Tab-separated table of C-alpha atoms (C1' of nucleotides) and ligand atoms in Angstrom:
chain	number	residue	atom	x	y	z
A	741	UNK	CA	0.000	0.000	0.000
A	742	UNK	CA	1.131	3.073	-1.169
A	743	UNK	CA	2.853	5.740	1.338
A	744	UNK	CA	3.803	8.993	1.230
A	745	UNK	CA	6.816	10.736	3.739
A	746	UNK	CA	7.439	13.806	4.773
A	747	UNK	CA	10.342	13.073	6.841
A	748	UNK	CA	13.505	11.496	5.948
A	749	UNK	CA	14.804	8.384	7.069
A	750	UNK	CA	18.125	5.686	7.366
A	751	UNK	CA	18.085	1.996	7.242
A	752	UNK	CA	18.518	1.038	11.090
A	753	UNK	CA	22.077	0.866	11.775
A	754	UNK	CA	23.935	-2.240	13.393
A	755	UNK	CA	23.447	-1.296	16.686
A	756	UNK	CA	20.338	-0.205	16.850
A	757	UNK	CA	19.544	-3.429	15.170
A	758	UNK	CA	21.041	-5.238	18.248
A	759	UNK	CA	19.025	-2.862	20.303
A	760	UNK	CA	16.208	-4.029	19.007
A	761	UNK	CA	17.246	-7.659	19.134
A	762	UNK	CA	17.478	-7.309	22.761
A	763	UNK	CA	14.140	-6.033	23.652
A	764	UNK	CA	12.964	-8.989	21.745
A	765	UNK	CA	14.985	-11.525	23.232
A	766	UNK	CA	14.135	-10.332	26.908
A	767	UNK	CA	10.692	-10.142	26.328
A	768	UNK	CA	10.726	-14.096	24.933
A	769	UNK	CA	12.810	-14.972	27.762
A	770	UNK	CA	10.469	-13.260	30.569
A	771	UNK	CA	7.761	-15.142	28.720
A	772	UNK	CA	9.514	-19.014	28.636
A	773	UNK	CA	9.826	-18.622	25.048
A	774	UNK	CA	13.055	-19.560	22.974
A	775	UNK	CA	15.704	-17.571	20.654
A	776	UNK	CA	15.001	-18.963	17.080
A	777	UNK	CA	16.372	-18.306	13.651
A	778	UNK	CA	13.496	-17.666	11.988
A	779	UNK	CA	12.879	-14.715	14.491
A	780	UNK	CA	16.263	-12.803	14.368
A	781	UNK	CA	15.175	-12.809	10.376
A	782	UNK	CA	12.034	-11.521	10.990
A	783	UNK	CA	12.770	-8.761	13.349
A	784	UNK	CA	15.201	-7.714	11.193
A	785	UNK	CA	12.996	-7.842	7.968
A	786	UNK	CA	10.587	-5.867	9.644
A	787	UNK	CA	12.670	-3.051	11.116
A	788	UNK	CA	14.324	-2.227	7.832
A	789	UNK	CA	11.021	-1.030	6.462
A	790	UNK	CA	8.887	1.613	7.825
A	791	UNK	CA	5.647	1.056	5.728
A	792	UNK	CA	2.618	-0.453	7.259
A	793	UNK	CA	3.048	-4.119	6.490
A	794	UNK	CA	0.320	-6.913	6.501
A	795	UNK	CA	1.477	-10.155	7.512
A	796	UNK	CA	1.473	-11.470	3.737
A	797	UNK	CA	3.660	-8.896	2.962
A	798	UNK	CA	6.168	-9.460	5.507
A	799	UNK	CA	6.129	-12.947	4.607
A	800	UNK	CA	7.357	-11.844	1.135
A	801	UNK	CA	9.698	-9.848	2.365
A	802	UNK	CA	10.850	-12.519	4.932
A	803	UNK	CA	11.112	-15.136	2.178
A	804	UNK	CA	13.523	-13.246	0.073
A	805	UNK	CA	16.114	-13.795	2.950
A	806	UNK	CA	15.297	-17.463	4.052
A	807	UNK	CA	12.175	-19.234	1.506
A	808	UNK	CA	12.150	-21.775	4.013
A	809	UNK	CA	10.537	-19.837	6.683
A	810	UNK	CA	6.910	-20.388	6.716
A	811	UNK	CA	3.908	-17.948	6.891
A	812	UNK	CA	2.669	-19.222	10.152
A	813	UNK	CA	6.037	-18.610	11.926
A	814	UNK	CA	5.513	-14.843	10.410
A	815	UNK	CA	2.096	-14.856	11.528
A	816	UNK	CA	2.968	-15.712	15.479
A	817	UNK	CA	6.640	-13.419	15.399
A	818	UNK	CA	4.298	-10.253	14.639
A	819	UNK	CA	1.997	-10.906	17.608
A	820	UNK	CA	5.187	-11.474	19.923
A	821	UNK	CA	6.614	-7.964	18.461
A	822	UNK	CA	3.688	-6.402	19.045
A	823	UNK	CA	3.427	-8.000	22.320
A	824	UNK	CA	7.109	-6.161	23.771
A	825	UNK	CA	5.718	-2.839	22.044
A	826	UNK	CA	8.151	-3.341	19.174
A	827	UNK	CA	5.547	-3.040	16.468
A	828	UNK	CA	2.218	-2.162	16.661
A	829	UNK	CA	-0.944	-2.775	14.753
A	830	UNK	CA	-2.070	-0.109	12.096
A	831	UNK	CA	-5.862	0.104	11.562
A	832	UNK	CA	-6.381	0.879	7.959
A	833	UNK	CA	-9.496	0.733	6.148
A	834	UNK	CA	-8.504	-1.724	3.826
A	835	UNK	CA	-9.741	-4.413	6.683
A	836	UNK	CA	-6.052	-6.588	6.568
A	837	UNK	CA	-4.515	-6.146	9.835
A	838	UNK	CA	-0.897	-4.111	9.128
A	839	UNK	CA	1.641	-3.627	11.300
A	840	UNK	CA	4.502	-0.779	11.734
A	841	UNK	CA	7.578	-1.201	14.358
A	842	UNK	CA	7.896	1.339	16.637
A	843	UNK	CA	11.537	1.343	17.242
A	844	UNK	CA	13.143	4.462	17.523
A	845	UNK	CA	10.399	6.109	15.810
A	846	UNK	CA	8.883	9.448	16.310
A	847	UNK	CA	5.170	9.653	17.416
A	848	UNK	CA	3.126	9.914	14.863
A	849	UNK	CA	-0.460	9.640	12.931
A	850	UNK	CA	-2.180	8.854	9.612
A	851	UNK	CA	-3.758	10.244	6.814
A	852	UNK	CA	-5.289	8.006	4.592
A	853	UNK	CA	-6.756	8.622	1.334
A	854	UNK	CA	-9.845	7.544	0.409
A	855	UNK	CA	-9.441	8.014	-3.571
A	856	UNK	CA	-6.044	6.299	-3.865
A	857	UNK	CA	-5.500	4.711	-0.604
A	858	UNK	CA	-2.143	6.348	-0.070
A	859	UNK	CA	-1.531	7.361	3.936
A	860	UNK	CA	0.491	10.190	4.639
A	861	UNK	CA	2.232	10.534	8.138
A	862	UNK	CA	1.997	13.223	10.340
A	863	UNK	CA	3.109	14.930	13.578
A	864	UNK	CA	0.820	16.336	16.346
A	865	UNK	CA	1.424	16.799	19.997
A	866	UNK	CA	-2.013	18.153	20.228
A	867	UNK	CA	-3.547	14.902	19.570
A	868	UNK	CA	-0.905	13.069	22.677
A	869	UNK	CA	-2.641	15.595	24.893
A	870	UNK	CA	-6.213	15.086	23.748
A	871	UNK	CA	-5.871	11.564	24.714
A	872	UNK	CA	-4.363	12.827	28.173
A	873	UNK	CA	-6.911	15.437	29.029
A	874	UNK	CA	-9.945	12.945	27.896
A	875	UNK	CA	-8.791	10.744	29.941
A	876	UNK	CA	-8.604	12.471	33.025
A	877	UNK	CA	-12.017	14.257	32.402
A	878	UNK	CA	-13.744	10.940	32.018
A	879	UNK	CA	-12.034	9.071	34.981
A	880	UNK	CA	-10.687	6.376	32.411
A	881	UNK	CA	-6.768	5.406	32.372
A	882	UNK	CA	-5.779	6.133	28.981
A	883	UNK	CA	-3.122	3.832	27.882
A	884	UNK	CA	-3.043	4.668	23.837
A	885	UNK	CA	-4.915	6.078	21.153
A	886	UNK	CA	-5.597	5.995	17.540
A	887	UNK	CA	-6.316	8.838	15.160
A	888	UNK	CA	-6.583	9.024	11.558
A	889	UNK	CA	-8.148	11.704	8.895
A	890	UNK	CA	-9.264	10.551	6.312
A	891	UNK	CA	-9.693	12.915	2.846
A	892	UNK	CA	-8.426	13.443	-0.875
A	893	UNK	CA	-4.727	13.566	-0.933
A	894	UNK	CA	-2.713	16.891	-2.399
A	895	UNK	CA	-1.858	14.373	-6.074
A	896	UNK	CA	-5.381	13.090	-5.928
A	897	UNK	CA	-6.841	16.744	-5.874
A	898	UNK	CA	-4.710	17.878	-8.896
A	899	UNK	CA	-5.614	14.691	-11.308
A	900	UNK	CA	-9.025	15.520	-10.606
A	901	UNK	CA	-8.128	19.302	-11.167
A	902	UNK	CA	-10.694	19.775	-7.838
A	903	UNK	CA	-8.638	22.638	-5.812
A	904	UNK	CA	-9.246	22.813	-1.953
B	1131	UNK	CA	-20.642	-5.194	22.896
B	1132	UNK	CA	-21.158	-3.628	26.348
B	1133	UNK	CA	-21.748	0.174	26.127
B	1134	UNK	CA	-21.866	2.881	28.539
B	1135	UNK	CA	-23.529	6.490	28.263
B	1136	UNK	CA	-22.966	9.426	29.550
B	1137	UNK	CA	-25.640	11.703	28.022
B	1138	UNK	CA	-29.406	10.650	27.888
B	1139	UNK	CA	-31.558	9.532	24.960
B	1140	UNK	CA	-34.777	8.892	24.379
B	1141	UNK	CA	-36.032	6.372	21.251
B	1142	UNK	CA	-36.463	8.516	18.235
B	1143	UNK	CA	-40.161	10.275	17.517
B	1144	UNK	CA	-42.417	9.223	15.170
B	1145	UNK	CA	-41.444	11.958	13.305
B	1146	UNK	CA	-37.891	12.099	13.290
B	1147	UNK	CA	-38.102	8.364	12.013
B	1148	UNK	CA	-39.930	9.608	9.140
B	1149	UNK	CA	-37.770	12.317	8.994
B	1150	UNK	CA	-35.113	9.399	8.270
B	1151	UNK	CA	-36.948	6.896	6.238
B	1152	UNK	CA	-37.146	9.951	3.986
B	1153	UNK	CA	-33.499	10.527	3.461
B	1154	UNK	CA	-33.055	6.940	2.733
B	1155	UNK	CA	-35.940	6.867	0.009
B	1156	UNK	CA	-34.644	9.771	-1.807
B	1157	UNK	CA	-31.276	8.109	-1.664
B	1158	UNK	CA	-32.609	4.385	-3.053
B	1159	UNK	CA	-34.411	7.067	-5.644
B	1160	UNK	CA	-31.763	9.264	-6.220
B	1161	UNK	CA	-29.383	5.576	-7.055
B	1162	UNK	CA	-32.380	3.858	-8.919
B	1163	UNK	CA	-33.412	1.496	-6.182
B	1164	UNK	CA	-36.593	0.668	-4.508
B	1165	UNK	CA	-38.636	0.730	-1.848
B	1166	UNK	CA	-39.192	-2.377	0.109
B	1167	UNK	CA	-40.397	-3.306	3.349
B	1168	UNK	CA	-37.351	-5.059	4.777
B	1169	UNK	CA	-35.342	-1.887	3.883
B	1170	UNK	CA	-38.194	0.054	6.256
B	1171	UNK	CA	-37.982	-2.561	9.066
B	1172	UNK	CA	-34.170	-2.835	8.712
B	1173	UNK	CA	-34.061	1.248	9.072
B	1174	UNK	CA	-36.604	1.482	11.934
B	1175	UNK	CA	-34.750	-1.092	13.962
B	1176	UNK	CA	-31.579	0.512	13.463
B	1177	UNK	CA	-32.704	3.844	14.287
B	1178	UNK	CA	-33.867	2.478	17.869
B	1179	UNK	CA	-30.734	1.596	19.300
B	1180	UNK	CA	-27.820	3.667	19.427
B	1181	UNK	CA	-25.113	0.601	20.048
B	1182	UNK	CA	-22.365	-0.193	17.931
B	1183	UNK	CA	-23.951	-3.456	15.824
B	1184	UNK	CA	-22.308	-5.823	13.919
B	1185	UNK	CA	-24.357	-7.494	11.097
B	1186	UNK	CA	-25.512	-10.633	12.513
B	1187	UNK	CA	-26.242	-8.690	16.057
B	1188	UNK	CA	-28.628	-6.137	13.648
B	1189	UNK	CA	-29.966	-9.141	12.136
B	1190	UNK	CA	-30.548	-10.674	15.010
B	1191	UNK	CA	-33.175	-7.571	16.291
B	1192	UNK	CA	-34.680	-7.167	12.766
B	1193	UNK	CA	-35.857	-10.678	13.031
B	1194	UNK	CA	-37.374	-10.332	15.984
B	1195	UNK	CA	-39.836	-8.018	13.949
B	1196	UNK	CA	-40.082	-10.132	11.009
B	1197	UNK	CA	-38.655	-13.563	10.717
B	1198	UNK	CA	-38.241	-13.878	7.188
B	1199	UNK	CA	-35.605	-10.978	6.628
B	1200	UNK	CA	-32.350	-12.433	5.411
B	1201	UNK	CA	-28.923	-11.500	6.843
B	1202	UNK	CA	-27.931	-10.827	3.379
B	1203	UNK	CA	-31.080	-8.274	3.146
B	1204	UNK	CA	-29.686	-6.598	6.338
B	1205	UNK	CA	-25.810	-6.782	4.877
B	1206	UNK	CA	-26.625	-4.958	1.902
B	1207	UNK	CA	-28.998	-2.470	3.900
B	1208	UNK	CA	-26.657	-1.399	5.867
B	1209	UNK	CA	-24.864	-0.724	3.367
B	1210	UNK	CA	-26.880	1.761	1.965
B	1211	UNK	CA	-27.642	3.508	5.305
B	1212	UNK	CA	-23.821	4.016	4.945
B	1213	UNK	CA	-23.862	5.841	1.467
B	1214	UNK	CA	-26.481	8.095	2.715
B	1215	UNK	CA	-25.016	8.941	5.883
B	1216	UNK	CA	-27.664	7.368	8.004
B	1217	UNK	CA	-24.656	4.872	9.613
B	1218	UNK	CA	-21.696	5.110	9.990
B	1219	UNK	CA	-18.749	2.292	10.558
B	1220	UNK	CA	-17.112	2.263	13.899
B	1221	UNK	CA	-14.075	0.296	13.651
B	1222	UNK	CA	-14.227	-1.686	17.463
B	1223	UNK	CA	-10.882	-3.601	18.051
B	1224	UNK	CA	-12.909	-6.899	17.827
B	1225	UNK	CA	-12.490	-6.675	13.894
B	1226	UNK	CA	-15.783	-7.139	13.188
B	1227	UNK	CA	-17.551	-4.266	11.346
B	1228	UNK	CA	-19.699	-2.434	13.386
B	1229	UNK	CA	-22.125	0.352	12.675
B	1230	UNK	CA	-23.848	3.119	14.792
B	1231	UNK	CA	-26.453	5.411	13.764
B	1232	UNK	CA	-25.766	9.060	12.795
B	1233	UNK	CA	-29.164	10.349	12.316
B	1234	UNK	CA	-29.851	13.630	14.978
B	1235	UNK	CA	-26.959	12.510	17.147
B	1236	UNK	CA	-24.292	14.761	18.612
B	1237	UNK	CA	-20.860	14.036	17.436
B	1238	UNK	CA	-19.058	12.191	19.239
B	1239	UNK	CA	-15.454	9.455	19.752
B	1240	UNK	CA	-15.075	6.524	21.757
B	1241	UNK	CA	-12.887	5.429	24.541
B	1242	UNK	CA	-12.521	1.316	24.440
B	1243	UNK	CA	-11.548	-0.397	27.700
B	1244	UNK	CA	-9.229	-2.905	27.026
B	1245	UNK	CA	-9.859	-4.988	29.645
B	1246	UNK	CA	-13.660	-5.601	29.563
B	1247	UNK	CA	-14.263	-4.081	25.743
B	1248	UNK	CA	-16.797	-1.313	26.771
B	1249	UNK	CA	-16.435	1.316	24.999
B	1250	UNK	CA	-17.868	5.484	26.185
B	1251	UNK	CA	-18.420	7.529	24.295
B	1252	UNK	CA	-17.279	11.094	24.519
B	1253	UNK	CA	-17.619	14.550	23.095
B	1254	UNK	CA	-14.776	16.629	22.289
B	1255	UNK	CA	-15.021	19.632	19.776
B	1256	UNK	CA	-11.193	19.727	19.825
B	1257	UNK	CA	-10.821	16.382	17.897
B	1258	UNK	CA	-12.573	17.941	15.012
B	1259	UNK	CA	-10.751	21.298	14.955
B	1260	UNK	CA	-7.504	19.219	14.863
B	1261	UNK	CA	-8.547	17.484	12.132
B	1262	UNK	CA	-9.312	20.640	9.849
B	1263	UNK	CA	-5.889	21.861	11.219
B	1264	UNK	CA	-4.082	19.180	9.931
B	1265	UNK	CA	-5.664	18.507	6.623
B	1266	UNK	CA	-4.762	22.702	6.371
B	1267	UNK	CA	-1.396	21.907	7.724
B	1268	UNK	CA	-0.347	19.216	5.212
B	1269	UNK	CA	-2.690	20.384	2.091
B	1270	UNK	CA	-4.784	17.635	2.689
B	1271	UNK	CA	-8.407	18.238	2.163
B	1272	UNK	CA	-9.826	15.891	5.281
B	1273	UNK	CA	-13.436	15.042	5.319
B	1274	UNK	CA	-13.451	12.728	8.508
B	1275	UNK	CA	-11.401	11.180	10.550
B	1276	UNK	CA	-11.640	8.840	13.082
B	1277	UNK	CA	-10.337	9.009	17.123
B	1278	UNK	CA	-10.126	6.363	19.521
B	1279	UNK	CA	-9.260	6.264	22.996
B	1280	UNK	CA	-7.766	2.640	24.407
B	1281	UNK	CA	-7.215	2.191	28.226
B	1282	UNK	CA	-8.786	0.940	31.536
B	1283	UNK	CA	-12.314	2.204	32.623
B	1284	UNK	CA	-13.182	3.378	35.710
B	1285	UNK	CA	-15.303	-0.229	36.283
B	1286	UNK	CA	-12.455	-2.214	35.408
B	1287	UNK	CA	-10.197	0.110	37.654
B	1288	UNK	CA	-12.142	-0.044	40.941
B	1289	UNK	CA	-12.681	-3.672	40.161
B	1290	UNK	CA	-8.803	-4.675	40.628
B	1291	UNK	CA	-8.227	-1.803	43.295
B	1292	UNK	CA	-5.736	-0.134	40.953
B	1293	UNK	CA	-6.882	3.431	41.436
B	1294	UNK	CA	-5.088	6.012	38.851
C	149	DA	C1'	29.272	-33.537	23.972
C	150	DA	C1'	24.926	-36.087	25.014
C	151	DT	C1'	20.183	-36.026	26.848
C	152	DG	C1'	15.456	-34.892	27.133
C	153	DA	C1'	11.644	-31.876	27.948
C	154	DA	C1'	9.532	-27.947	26.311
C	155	DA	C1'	8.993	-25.001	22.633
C	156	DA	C1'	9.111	-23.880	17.566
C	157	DT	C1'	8.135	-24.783	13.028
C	158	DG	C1'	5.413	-25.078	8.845
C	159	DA	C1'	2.071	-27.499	6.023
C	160	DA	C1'	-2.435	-28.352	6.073
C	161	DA	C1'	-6.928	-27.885	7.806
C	162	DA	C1'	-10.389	-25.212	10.307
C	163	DT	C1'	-12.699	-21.051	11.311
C	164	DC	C1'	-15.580	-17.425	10.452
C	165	DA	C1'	-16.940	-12.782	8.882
C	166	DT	C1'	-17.904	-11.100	4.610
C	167	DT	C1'	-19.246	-11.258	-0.156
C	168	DT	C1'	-21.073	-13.361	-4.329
C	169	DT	C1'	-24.159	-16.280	-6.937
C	170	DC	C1'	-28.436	-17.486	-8.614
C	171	DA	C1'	-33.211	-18.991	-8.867
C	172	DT	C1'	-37.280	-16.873	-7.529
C	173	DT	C1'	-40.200	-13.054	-6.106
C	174	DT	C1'	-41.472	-8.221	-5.960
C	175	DA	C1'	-41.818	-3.144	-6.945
C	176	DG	C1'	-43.514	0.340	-9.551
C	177	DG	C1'	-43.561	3.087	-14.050
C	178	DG	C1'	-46.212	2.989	-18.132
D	119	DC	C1'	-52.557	-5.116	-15.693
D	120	DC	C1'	-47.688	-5.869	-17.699
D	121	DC	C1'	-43.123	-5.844	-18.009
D	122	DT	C1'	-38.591	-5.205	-16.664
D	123	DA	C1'	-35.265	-4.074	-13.509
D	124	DA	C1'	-34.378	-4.688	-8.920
D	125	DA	C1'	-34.752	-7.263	-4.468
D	126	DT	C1'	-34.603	-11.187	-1.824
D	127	DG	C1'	-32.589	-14.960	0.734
D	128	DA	C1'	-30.519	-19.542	0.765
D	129	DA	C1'	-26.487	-21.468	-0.326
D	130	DA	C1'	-21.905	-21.377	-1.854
D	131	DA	C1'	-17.495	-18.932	-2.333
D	132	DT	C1'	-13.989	-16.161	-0.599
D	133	DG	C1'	-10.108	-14.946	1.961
D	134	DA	C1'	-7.768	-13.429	6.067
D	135	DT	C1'	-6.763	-15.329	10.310
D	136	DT	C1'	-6.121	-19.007	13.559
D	137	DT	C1'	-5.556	-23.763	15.026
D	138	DT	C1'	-3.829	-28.439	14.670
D	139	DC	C1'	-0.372	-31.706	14.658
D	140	DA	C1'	3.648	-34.380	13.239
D	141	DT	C1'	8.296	-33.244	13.130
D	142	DT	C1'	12.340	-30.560	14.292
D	143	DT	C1'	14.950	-27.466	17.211
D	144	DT	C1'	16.452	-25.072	21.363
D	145	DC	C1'	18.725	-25.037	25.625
D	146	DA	C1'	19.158	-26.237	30.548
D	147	DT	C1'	21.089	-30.019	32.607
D	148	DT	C1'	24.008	-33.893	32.888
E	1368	MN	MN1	2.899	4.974	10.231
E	1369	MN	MN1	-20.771	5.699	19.272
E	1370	ZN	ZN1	-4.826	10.119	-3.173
E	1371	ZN	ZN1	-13.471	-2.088	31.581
DNA sequence: AATGAAAATGAAAATCATTTTCATTTAGGG
DNA sequence: CCCTAAATGAAAATGATTTTCATTTTCATT
């Protein structure tokens, strides 16, 4: 699925690869679970990208280092990710579940596009503190939040020559 | 799905359900479609609840008023309700799609307990300047967006003596 | 290094919400 | 009333997700 940046970005270097690698490995040991393979590939598959992958598409991408790992494995490695907080689930209309890690990321939200499907990412502090005043007003411990606009992106408006 | 209120309601007036029926027939007119009584009876029984309903729970209440109304007959209604603005879809963490009512009824978001799944909804006039903001911001020309607050109710709270 | 119990793997099958198909019935303009 | 396009609803198809299970692997312990 298409998507649009307006920030720049590097690969993950080597040691914030390891970084990564450790929160991983703590969480599976904290939860009995072992260090496999497969995983290190898919952890490291995943963090290389920053686009909002379904688990199909990983898989793709996973298979291109080792065919022999299997979609299932995928399948269970992105609920254990998202499990230690190192990728989290994207709700996009498009009804597939997608993930995005959230390693040494910035905060941020969506917009999606509802002519071309493209999302857009975006920055706003506002929105953090929405969830944190809502919360308080209504007596409910806010934990996390998700907002997305939804619209006509900026290339979508000019095909259709429809200005703003 | 468990839902909790925090503003009153009363069932909709005879008239303001007419009021509704007729925005739906001049959209099934408008679209070359017709008038049927399962697409009434689908409407009215919509209009009376204001929960968040999945298909088969809709179904469920619309064949409590006349047995022989398919679930495919309510599928496709509610899909129309959508295109006319009548419902709108409420995308629940339980991945099922979910509709609520938008017909005279304040604006409003949703805060989703995590723990027990009840969701509250909430009114917050902020949300919506943010989103015209942004869509400014980034030449984006938003039409609606969607904002969802995840955490621990105030039930669930006092239930495990974990106060905030 | 060898052992063995617990966990991991991956192919295949199961699940289940959603969507499509299709034979039959119905709405409504002329 | 007639005719045609649309509606209906049962059944089947679809497709993403999840489970099952036989086999393989990890790793703590000898
Ligand atoms: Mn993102
Ligand atoms: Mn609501
Ligand atoms: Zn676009
Ligand atoms: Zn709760």
């Amino acid at each position: 699925m298409l998507q649009r940046r307006i920030d720049d970005h590097a690969p993950p270097s080597r040691e914030s690869m390891r970084e990564a690698q450790d929160i991983f490995y703590k969480h599976l040991k904290r939860v009995g679970l072992k260090h496999t393979d497969q995983r290190d590939t898919i952890l490291r598959t995943f963090l290389e990208t920053r686009d909002h992958l379904s688990t199909d598409e990983l898989f793709r991408l996973v298979r291109k280092k080792d065919a022999k790992i299997g979609f299932t494995t995928v399948y269970r490695t992105l609920k254990l990710l998202a499990e230690c907080g190192l990728a989290s689930a994207v709700p996009f209309p498009d009804g597939m579940a997608r993930y995005e890690h959230q390693f040494n990321r910035r905060n941020h939200h969506h917009m999606v596009c509802t002519e071309c499907d493209a999302s857009v990412e975006f920055f706003s502090p506002e929105v953090n503190k929405l969830e944190e005043e809502i919360g308080r007003k209504y007596h409910f411990d806010a934990t996390r939040h998700n907002f997305q606009i939804y619209g006509i992106c900026e290339d979508c408006r000019k095909r259709t020559r429809r200005p703003i």
